[in-house]
Short mmCIF file of C-alpha atoms and ligand atoms in Angstrom, two decimals:
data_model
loop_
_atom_site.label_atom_id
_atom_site.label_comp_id
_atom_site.label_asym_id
_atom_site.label_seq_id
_atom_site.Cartn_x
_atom_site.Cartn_y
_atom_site.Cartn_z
CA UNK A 9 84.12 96.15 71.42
CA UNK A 10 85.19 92.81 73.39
CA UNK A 11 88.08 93.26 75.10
CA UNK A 12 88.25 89.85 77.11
CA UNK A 13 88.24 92.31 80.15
CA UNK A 14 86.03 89.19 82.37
CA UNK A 15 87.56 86.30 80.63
CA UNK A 16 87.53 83.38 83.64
CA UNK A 17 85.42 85.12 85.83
CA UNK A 18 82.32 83.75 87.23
CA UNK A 19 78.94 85.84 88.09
CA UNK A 20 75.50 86.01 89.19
CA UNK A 21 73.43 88.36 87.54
CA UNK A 22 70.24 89.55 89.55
CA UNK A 23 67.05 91.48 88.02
CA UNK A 24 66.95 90.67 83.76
CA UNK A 25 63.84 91.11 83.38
CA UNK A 26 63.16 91.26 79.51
CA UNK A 27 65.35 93.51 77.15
CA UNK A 28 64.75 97.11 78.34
CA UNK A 29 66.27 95.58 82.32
CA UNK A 30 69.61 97.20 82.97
CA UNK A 31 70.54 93.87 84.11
CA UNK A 32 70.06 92.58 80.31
CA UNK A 33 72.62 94.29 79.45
CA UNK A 34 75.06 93.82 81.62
CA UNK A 35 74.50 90.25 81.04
CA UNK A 36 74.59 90.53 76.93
CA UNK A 37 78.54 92.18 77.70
CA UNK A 38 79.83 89.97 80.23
CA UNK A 39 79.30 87.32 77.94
CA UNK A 40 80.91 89.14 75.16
CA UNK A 41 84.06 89.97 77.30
CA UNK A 42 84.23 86.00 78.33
CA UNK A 43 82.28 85.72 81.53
CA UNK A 44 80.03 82.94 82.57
CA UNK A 45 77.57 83.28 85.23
CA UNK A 46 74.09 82.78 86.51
CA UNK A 47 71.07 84.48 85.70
CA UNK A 48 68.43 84.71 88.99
CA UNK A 49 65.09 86.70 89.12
CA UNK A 50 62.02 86.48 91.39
CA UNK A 51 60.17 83.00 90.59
CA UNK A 52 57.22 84.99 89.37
CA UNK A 53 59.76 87.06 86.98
CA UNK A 54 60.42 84.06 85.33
CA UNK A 55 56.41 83.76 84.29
CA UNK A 56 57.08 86.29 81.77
CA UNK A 57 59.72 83.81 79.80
CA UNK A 58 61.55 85.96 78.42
CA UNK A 59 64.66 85.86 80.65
CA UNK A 60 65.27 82.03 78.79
CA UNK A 61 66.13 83.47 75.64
CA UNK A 62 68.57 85.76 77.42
CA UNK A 63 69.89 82.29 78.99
CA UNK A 64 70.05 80.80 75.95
CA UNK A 65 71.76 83.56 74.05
CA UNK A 66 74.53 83.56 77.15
CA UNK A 67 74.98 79.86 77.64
CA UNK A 68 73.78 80.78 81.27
CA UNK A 69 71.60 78.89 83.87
CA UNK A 70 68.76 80.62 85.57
CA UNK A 71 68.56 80.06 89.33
CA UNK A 72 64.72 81.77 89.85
CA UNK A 73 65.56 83.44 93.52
CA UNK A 74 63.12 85.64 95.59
CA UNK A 75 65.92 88.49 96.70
CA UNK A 76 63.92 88.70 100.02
CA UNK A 77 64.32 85.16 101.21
CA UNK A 78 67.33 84.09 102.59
CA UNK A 79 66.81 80.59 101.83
CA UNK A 80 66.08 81.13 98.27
CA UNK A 81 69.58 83.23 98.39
CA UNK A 82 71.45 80.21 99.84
CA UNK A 83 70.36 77.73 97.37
CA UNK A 84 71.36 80.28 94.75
CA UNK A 85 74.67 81.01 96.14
CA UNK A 86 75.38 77.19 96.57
CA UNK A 87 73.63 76.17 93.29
CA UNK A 88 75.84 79.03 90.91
CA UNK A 89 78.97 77.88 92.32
CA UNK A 90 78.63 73.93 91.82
CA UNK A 91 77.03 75.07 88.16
CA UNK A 92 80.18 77.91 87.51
CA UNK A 93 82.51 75.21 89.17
CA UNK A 94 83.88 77.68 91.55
CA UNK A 95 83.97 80.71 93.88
CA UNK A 96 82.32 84.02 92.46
CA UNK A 97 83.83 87.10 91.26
CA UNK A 98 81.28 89.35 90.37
CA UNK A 99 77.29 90.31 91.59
CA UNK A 100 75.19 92.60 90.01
CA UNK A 101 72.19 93.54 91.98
CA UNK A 102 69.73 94.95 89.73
CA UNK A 103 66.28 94.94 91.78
CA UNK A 104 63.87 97.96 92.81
CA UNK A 105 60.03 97.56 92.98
CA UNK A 106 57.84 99.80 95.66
CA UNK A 107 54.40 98.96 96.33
CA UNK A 108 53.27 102.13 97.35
CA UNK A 109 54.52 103.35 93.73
CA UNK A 110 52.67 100.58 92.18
CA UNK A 111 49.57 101.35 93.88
CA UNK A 112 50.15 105.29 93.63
CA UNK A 113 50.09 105.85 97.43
CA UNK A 114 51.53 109.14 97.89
CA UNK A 115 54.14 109.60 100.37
CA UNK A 116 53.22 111.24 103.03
CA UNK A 117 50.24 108.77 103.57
CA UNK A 118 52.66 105.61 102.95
CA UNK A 119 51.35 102.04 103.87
CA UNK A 120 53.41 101.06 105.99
CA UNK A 121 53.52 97.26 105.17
CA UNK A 122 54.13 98.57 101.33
CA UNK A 123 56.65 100.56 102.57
CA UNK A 124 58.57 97.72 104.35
CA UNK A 125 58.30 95.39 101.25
CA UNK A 126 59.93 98.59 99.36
CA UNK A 127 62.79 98.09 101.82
CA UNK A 128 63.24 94.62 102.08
CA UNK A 129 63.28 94.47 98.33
CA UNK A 130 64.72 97.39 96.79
CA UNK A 131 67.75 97.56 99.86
CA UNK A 132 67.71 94.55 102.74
CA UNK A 133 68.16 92.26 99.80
CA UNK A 134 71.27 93.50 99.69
CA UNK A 135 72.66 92.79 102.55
CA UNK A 136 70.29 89.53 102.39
CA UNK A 137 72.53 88.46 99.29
CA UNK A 138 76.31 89.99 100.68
CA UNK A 139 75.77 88.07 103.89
CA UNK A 140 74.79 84.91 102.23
CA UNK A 141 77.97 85.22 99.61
CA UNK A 142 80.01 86.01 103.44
CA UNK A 143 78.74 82.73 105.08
CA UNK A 144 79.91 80.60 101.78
CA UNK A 145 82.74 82.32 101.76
CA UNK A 146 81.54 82.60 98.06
CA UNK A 147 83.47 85.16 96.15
CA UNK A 148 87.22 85.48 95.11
CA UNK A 149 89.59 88.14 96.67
CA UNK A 150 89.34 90.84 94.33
CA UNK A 151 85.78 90.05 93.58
CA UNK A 152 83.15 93.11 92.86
CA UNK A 153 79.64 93.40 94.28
CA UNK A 154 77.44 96.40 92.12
CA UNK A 155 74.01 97.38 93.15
CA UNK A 156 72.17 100.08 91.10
CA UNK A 157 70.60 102.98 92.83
CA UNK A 158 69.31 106.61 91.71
CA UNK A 159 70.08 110.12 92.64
CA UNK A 160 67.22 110.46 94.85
CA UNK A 161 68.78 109.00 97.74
CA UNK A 162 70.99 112.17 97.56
CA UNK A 163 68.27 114.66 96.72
CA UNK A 164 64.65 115.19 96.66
CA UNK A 165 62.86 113.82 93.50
CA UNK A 166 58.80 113.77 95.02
CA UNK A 167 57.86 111.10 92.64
CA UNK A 168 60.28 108.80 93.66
CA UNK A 169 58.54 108.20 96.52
CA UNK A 170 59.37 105.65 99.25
CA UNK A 171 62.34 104.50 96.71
CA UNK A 172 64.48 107.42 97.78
CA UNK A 173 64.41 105.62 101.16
CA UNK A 174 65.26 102.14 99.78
CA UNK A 175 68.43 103.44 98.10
CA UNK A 176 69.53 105.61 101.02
CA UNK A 177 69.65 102.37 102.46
CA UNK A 178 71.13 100.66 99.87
CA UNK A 179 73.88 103.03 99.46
CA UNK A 180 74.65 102.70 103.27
CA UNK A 181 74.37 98.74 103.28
CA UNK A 182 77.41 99.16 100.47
CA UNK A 183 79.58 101.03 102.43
CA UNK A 184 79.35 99.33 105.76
CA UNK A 185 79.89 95.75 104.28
CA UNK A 186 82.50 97.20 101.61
CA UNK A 187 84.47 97.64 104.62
CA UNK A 188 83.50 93.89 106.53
CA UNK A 189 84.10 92.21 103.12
CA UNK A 190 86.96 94.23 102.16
CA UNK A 191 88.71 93.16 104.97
CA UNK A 192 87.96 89.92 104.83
CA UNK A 193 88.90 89.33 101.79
CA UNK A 194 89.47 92.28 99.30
CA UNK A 195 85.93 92.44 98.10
CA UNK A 196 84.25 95.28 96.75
CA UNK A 197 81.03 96.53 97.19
CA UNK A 198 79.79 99.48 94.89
CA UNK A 199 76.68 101.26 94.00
CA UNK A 200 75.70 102.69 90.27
CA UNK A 201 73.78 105.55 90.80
CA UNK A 202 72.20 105.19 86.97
CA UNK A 203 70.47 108.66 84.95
CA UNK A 204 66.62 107.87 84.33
CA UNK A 205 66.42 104.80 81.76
CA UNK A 206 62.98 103.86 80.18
CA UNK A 207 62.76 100.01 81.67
CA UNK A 208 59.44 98.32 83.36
CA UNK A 209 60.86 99.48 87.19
CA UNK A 210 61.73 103.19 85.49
CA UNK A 211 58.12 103.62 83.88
CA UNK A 212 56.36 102.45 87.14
CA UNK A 213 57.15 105.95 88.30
CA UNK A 214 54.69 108.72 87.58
CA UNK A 215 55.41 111.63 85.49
CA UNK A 216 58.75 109.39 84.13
CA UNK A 217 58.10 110.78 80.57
CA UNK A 218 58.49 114.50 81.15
CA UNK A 219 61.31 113.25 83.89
CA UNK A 220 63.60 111.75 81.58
CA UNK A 221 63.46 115.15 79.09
CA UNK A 222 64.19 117.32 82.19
CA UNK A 223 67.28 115.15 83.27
CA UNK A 224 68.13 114.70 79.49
CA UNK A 225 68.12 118.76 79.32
CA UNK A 226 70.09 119.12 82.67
CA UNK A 227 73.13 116.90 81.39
CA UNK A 228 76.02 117.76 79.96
CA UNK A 229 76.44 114.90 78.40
CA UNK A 230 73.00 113.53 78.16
CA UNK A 231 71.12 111.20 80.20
CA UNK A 232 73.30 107.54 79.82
CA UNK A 233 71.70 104.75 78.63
CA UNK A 234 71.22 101.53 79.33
CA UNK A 235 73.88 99.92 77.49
CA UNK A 236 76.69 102.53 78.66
CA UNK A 237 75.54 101.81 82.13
CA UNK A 238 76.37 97.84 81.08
CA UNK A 239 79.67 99.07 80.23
CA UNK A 240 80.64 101.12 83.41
CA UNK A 241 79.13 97.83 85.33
CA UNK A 242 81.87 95.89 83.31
CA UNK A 243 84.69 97.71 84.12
CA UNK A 244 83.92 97.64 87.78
CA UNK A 245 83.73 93.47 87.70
CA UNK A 246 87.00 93.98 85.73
CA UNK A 247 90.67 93.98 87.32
CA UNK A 248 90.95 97.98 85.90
CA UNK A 249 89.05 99.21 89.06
CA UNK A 250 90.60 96.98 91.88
CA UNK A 251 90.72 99.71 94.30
CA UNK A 252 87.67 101.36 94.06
CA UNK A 253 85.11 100.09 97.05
CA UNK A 254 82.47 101.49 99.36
CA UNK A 255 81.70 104.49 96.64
CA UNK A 256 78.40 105.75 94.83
CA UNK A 257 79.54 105.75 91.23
CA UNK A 258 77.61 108.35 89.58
CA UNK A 259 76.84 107.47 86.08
CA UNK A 260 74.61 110.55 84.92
CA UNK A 261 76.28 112.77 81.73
CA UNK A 262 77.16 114.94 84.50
CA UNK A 263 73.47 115.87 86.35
CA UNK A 264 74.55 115.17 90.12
CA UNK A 265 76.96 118.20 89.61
CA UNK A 266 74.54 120.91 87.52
CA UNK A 267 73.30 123.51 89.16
CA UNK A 268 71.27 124.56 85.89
CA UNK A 269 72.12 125.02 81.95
CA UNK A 270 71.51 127.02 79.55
CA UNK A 271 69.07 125.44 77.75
CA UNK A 272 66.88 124.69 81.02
CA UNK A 273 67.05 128.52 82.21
CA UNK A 274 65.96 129.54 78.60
CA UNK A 275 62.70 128.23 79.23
CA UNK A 276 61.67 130.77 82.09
CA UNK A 277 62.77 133.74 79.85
CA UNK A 278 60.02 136.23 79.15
N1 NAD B 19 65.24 102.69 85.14
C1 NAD B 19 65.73 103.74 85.77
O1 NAD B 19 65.40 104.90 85.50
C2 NAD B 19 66.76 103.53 86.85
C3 NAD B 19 67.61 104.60 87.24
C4 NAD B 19 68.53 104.39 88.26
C5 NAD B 19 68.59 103.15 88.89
N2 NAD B 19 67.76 102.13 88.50
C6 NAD B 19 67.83 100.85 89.21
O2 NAD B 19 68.28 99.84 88.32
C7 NAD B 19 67.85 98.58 88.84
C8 NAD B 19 67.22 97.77 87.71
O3 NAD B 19 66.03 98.32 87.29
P1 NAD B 19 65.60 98.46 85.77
O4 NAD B 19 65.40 99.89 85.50
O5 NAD B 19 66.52 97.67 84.90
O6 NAD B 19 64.13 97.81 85.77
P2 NAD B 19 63.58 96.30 85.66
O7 NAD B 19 62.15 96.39 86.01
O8 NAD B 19 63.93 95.72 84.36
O9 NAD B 19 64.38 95.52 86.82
C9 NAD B 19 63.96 95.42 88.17
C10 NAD B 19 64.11 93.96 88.53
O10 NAD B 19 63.87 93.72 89.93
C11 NAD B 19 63.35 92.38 89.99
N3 NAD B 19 62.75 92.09 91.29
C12 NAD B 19 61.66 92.70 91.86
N4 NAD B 19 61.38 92.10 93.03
C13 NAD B 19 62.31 91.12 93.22
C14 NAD B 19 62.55 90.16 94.25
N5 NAD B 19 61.77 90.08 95.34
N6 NAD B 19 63.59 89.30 94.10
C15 NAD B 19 64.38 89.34 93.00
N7 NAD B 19 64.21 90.24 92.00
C16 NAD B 19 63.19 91.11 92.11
C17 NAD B 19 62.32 92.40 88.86
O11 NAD B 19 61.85 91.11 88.53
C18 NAD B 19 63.14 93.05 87.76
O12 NAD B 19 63.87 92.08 87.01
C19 NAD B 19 66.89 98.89 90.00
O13 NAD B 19 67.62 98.83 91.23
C20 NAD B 19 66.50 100.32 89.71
O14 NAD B 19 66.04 101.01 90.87
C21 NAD B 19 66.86 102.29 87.48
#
């Protein structure tokens, strides 16, 4: 269903990963509704290979980028717009890790060097990478920033851990600059907040299984999937959704807003 809705524009594409990433996605539609962009991951992503064959399939570069280091972030930005032969109009950031997840520290006993890393890569990047674009004056009026982000900053999820944090921030990073870079130059800056979707970051958290059947059971409309979230992620890149900045999109079948449904409150019947 191609609609030519990013024909012209220009992108760069954080976090594809291999073919479960959210970010895979996205990329896979842009190019079917006429983008071109870059792809970027951490340089020790791009070990795993499997991102070329997403590059190849795109006719897209891959600018390897560690989302903490501002240098590696201004050789990017630089790099993707001699390559796209112009400014940018569209960013997806698509990154979350937390070592204290990875290494099953519970929360209340975080390390607190594991918890900075969590920030610094699941949130500071953030404003790492919109700062950067700022200083190049880098993207087109009109242009769209996306981040993904999860419910948890909102509510408590215990498992989530030291991620809720992260995306607290992340989700306050996009509405402070959404308002510098929106009046600057008409940018927008937007988070996804995205139901539970089995990819590498998603099964790093513990008890994810029975998660994703609870949140399945407490939607409407179902938990979304990956590739629906690719589509929502289009249309805010597109020209359809010019006026929407500073928000947290949620894109959930409907979970931030149940209180409880039938079939979940069946289960504690006697
Ligand atoms: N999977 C879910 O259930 C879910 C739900 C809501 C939101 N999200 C968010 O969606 C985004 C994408 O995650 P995903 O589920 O597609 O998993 P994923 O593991 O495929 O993607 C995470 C990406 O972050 C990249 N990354 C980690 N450290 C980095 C660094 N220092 N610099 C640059 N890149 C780095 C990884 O290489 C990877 O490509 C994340 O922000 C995640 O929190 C995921």
């Amino acid at each position: 269903m191609a609609n030519n809705l990013l024909n012209g524009k220009r992108g760069i594409i954080f976090g594809a990963l291999n073919d479960q990433s959210i970010a895979w996605k996205v990329a896979e539609r842009a190019h079917e509704e006429g983008a071109q962009f870059v792809l970027t991951n951490a340089p020790i992503a791009m070990r795993m290979g499997e991102i070329n064959g997403l590059a190849e399939k795109t006719g897209s570069q891959i600018i390897p980028a560690d989302a903490t280091s501002v240098e590696d972030l201004e050789n990017l930005v630089t790099k993707s717009m001699e390559i796209l032969g112009g400014k940018i109009d569209f960013v997806l950031h698509s990154i979350g890790m937390s070592p204290n997840v990875r290494k099953g520290k519970h929360y209340t006993e975080s390390n607190y060097q594991f918890y900075n890393q969590t920030m610094d890569v699941s949130a500071i990047s953030l404003h790492k990478t919109l700062a950067t674009l700022y200083k190049h004056d880098a993207i087109n009026e009109w242009g769209s920033v996306v981040a993904l982000t999860y419910i948890a900053a909102q509510r408590i999820f215990p498992d989530y851990n030291d991620m809720a944090d992260a995306k607290s921030l992340l989700e306050s990073i996009t509405r402070s600059f959404g308002y510098h870079y929106g009046i600057k130059n008409k940018v927008r800056v937007n988070t996804i907040s995205q139901s539970p979707t089995v990819t590498t970051a998603g099964q790093g958290i513990k008890g994810f299984t029975e998660f994703i059947n609870f949140s399945e059971q407490m939607s409407p409309l179902g938990n979304a999937p990956a590739v629906a979230c690719a589509d929502y992620c289009i249309s805010m890149f597109s020209d359809l959704t010019k006026y929407v900045t500073m928000q947290n999109l949620f894109h959930d079948g409907g979970f931030s807003n149940t209180g409880v449904t039938q079939q979940v409150i069946e289960k504690f019947g006697n």
